[in-house]
């Protein structure tokens, strides 16, 4: 097949996306596919004589880019690098190149690449792509909407409250009295802007920091317990992975810097708890209208209660990402996983 791997983009998770894209690009090439690795925002800015030649030569925009920085990328600097200075999510020649492929593998994370906007645009352009459609992507990306769906669909989840930015000035923050708590920007991924607040005195500062990323912030009951993630591939839940950060919590740095987090897969759980968590993951997947694949995050407290936190519709595909580890525990190596995601995604169009 001819496959375009779309990565990069214009979100706080740009660096993670590029690393994911490089891995997927290499994996699909190893399976014999003709693959292009393309930055959806920067596009292909050179003279485009032949799209077929790009596939034959295996065009890769990343060149010497390696690893994920500990710093969130400066998006204004990224914008300034684009020749046409446009804010359009599609860079030069991206649409024409994608139209020539059998499918696009979305290795994007966060922002427009994951919130349903890109998916809706690709649908309207008749371009096939991997992962959830625009509706499931939009629902799962917005933590406030996800919570509402979970509550309506009886998916167990921590108590929470959604705040708008005016809460900083109208006294509404006083309504939250349960500490410790977790503060999360509503639609940011990779734990960007997330903090665990221990006391009321630190709450306002955490909210100010979170509102730097967007105009809605979710405040969530803090659940002390073990953290797990469960990949869903098609209609099957993969082996469960337990996440144990060596310091702090599973934030941006601990997620993407090797050695910062211990990950155990399959997680050490009794059969009943394993089945309970996997069934809950499949239930959440269904309630959120997801397709093809995703990763669902959970907490388990010391009383055996499970709490679903959120879903990731385009899970990381870096060397230390969770979904590839879960697939490996199920006997699926990384190239096979990438190819299986393509195959499952094509089923949407049959």
XYZ file of C-alpha atoms in Angstrom:
350
model
C 0.000 0.000 0.000
C 0.925 3.653 -0.359
C 0.748 5.217 3.101
C 1.339 8.790 4.261
C 2.333 9.055 7.912
C 1.179 12.456 9.143
C 3.129 13.836 12.100
C 4.315 17.102 13.600
C 1.477 19.566 13.337
C 0.908 22.539 15.560
C 0.268 21.374 19.125
C 2.132 21.226 22.408
C 2.720 17.534 21.653
C 4.518 18.216 18.358
C 7.828 16.654 19.468
C 6.092 13.499 20.679
C 4.234 13.253 17.380
C 7.452 13.515 15.360
C 9.031 10.692 17.360
C 5.893 8.566 16.914
C 5.863 9.306 13.195
C 9.488 8.253 12.726
C 8.794 4.910 14.410
C 5.613 4.230 12.426
C 7.308 5.278 9.158
C 10.164 2.801 9.696
C 7.808 0.022 10.807
C 5.496 0.272 7.800
C 8.461 0.438 5.417
C 9.795 -2.768 6.983
C 6.487 -4.437 6.078
C 7.006 -3.588 2.401
C 4.726 -0.565 2.095
C 5.601 2.603 0.176
C 5.627 5.235 2.899
C 6.023 9.017 3.181
C 6.595 10.812 6.505
C 5.058 14.258 6.189
C 4.622 17.191 8.587
C 0.945 18.086 8.278
C 1.618 21.746 9.175
C 4.932 22.438 7.419
C 4.006 20.389 4.363
C 6.291 19.762 1.396
C 7.644 23.183 0.437
C 10.000 22.165 -2.363
C 8.943 21.968 -6.007
C 6.702 18.929 -6.338
C 7.477 17.232 -9.661
C 6.207 13.749 -8.845
C 4.265 12.421 -5.852
C 5.072 8.873 -6.989
C 8.769 9.704 -6.641
C 8.205 10.709 -3.016
C 6.732 7.276 -2.326
C 9.494 5.495 -4.220
C 12.195 7.401 -2.353
C 10.479 7.154 1.031
C 10.403 10.886 1.754
C 11.058 11.650 5.446
C 10.816 15.243 6.694
C 12.497 14.581 10.042
C 16.105 14.201 8.804
C 18.249 14.716 11.920
C 15.402 15.210 14.445
C 15.800 12.797 17.355
C 14.005 12.201 20.644
C 11.499 14.196 22.661
C 12.681 17.345 24.415
C 11.922 17.908 28.088
C 10.551 21.323 27.046
C 7.173 21.891 25.397
C 7.817 23.268 21.863
C 7.410 26.970 21.124
C 4.571 26.987 18.597
C 5.191 30.592 17.545
C 8.698 29.578 16.492
C 7.236 26.693 14.488
C 4.796 29.047 12.745
C 7.600 31.424 11.855
C 9.476 28.618 10.072
C 6.701 28.121 7.515
C 7.420 29.873 4.228
C 3.872 31.015 3.472
C 3.280 32.170 7.103
C -0.230 30.709 6.943
C -2.045 29.301 9.986
C -3.809 26.674 7.851
C -3.357 23.245 9.438
C -2.489 21.779 6.036
C 0.930 22.813 4.775
C 1.846 23.128 1.129
C 1.056 20.048 -1.022
C -0.226 18.018 1.970
C -3.725 17.481 0.601
C -2.551 16.407 -2.857
C -0.005 13.994 -1.392
C -2.558 12.491 1.017
C -5.116 12.066 -1.764
C -2.633 9.933 -3.669
C -2.237 7.462 -0.771
C -4.345 4.435 0.095
C -4.583 5.697 3.679
C -2.972 8.214 6.025
C -1.565 6.977 9.326
C -2.238 9.709 11.880
C 0.799 9.892 14.144
C -0.424 13.238 15.458
C -0.989 14.016 19.124
C -3.055 16.772 20.678
C -4.626 19.907 19.251
C -6.225 19.962 15.821
C -4.596 16.633 14.929
C -6.497 14.718 17.578
C -9.610 16.735 18.466
C -11.722 15.791 15.454
C -11.101 18.890 13.321
C -8.462 17.240 11.130
C -10.557 14.075 10.933
C -13.599 16.054 9.758
C -11.506 17.853 7.125
C -10.088 14.572 5.829
C -13.606 13.119 5.669
C -14.783 16.036 3.549
C -11.765 15.648 1.265
C -12.384 11.915 0.825
C -9.037 10.982 2.425
C -8.879 7.775 4.460
C -7.080 7.826 7.806
C -6.347 5.671 10.844
C -8.086 5.795 14.203
C -11.341 7.265 15.439
C -13.586 9.443 13.307
C -14.290 13.110 13.955
C -17.069 12.502 16.503
C -15.213 10.083 18.775
C -12.046 12.163 18.480
C -13.872 15.342 19.541
C -15.635 13.669 22.462
C -12.528 11.976 23.831
C -10.282 15.029 23.465
C -12.557 17.238 25.569
C -12.233 16.002 29.155
C -15.434 17.785 30.180
C -17.487 16.087 27.456
C -15.761 12.764 28.206
C -16.860 13.054 31.845
C -20.456 13.719 30.813
C -20.435 10.666 28.531
C -18.914 8.492 31.263
C -21.551 9.563 33.784
C -24.383 8.974 31.302
C -22.972 5.601 30.271
C -22.181 4.316 33.783
C -18.422 4.310 33.235
C -16.898 4.731 36.739
C -14.902 7.974 36.951
C -13.691 10.383 39.653
C -15.926 13.276 40.724
C -15.040 16.479 38.884
C -16.071 20.039 38.060
C -15.454 22.091 34.922
C -14.363 25.715 35.286
C -14.323 28.542 32.749
C -11.564 31.181 32.821
C -13.785 33.799 34.475
C -13.719 31.610 37.599
C -10.341 33.220 38.377
C -12.015 36.575 38.998
C -15.603 35.883 40.125
C -14.894 33.834 43.247
C -16.145 30.566 41.764
C -12.917 28.751 42.673
C -14.079 28.786 46.291
C -16.692 26.169 45.360
C -13.993 23.470 45.209
C -13.193 22.263 48.727
C -11.908 18.695 48.192
C -8.115 18.465 48.554
C -5.867 17.048 47.286
C -7.231 17.336 43.755
C -6.051 17.153 40.147
C -6.131 20.203 37.850
C -6.222 19.522 34.101
C -6.581 21.756 31.031
C -9.708 20.447 29.354
C -8.276 19.426 25.995
C -4.511 19.252 26.421
C -2.780 15.894 26.077
C 0.410 14.309 27.425
C -0.394 15.766 30.879
C 0.561 19.247 29.662
C -0.530 21.767 32.313
C -1.662 19.062 34.736
C -0.857 19.371 38.438
C -1.765 17.613 41.667
C -2.786 20.234 44.214
C -2.310 19.323 47.858
C -3.820 22.343 49.599
C -6.303 25.148 49.059
C -3.440 27.672 49.169
C -1.886 26.170 45.997
C -5.174 25.788 44.124
C -5.437 29.226 42.530
C -1.841 29.125 41.258
C -2.446 25.709 39.663
C -5.604 27.014 38.007
C -3.801 30.086 36.649
C -1.110 27.821 35.198
C -3.696 25.490 33.610
C -5.653 28.398 32.081
C -2.486 29.426 30.220
C -3.154 26.498 27.894
C -6.879 26.981 27.276
C -10.093 28.550 28.535
C -11.571 25.506 30.278
C -10.039 23.546 33.153
C -11.259 20.330 34.731
C -10.738 19.853 38.465
C -10.934 16.242 39.524
C -11.124 14.349 42.796
C -7.713 12.890 43.637
C -7.758 9.103 43.790
C -4.843 7.487 45.592
C -4.102 4.183 43.940
C -2.352 2.258 41.195
C -2.402 3.601 37.643
C -3.101 1.437 34.612
C -3.579 1.827 30.891
C -5.425 -0.544 28.591
C -5.080 -0.586 24.840
C -8.079 -1.490 22.707
C -7.348 -2.927 19.277
C -10.484 -3.493 17.241
C -12.898 -5.211 19.619
C -10.208 -6.633 21.903
C -8.638 -5.279 25.094
C -4.878 -5.774 25.192
C -2.897 -6.894 28.265
C -2.970 -4.238 31.001
C 0.104 -2.124 31.717
C 0.809 -0.615 35.143
C 2.527 2.783 35.273
C 4.784 3.613 38.230
C 6.622 6.966 37.968
C 9.855 6.971 39.965
C 9.134 10.516 41.177
C 6.008 12.677 41.102
C 3.199 11.620 38.767
C 2.951 10.542 35.128
C 3.569 14.022 33.669
C 5.073 15.181 30.349
C 8.675 14.522 31.402
C 7.988 11.132 32.997
C 6.031 10.018 29.933
C 8.696 10.691 27.335
C 12.102 10.528 29.023
C 13.419 6.963 29.178
C 14.045 5.605 32.654
C 11.713 7.981 34.505
C 8.848 5.513 34.839
C 8.600 1.814 35.596
C 6.063 0.055 33.402
C 4.901 -3.484 34.124
C 3.099 -5.440 31.429
C 1.146 -7.573 31.931
C 0.249 -5.858 35.203
C 0.271 -8.010 38.321
C -3.452 -8.346 39.005
C -5.805 -11.180 39.862
C -7.950 -12.550 37.050
C -11.155 -10.924 38.288
C -9.630 -7.429 38.459
C -7.955 -7.892 35.084
C -11.258 -8.825 33.472
C -13.071 -5.985 35.253
C -10.605 -3.393 33.959
C -10.538 -4.783 30.416
C -14.339 -4.873 30.241
C -14.482 -1.290 31.518
C -12.007 -0.243 28.822
C -14.146 -1.809 26.096
C -17.237 -0.158 27.577
C -15.570 3.271 27.642
C -14.325 2.741 24.065
C -17.885 2.054 22.934
C -19.506 4.907 24.871
C -17.045 7.418 23.407
C -17.807 6.265 19.831
C -14.204 5.283 19.189
C -13.011 3.181 16.276
C -10.038 1.006 15.291
C -7.866 1.518 18.353
C -7.308 3.667 21.437
C -5.816 3.590 24.908
C -7.925 3.989 28.060
C -6.453 5.118 31.401
C -7.600 3.913 34.833
C -6.908 4.149 38.553
C -7.486 1.329 41.049
C -7.827 2.276 44.729
C -6.965 0.099 47.723
C -10.600 -1.019 48.047
C -10.659 -2.459 44.529
C -12.719 0.374 43.002
C -11.798 1.321 39.454
C -11.953 4.840 37.999
C -11.706 5.648 34.304
C -9.768 8.862 33.721
C -9.780 9.419 29.964
C -9.176 7.930 26.533
C -6.344 8.613 24.119
C -7.550 8.254 20.539
C -4.077 8.566 18.981
C -1.800 6.887 21.534
C 1.914 7.547 21.474
C 3.957 5.303 19.214
C 7.408 6.181 20.569
C 9.929 3.488 21.581
C 8.721 3.657 25.209
C 5.010 4.247 24.563
C 2.425 2.173 26.381
C 0.343 0.744 23.519
C 3.317 -0.895 21.732
C 4.371 -2.480 25.026
C 0.878 -3.906 25.551
C 0.736 -5.228 22.000
C 4.143 -6.876 22.450
C 2.853 -8.636 25.570
C 0.071 -10.000 23.373
C 2.547 -11.318 20.809
C 2.221 -8.417 18.350
C 5.517 -6.777 17.405
C 5.704 -3.085 16.509
C 5.613 -3.360 12.679
C 2.717 -5.820 12.931
C 0.884 -3.431 15.291
C 1.229 -0.523 12.851
C 0.011 -2.664 9.962
C -2.894 -3.989 12.038
C -3.960 -0.422 12.890
C -4.022 0.341 9.152
C -6.073 -2.785 8.416
C -8.586 -2.102 11.211
C -8.938 1.514 10.105
C -9.653 0.541 6.503
C -12.632 -1.472 7.752
C -14.378 1.868 8.482
C -14.556 2.504 4.755
C -15.903 -0.871 3.623
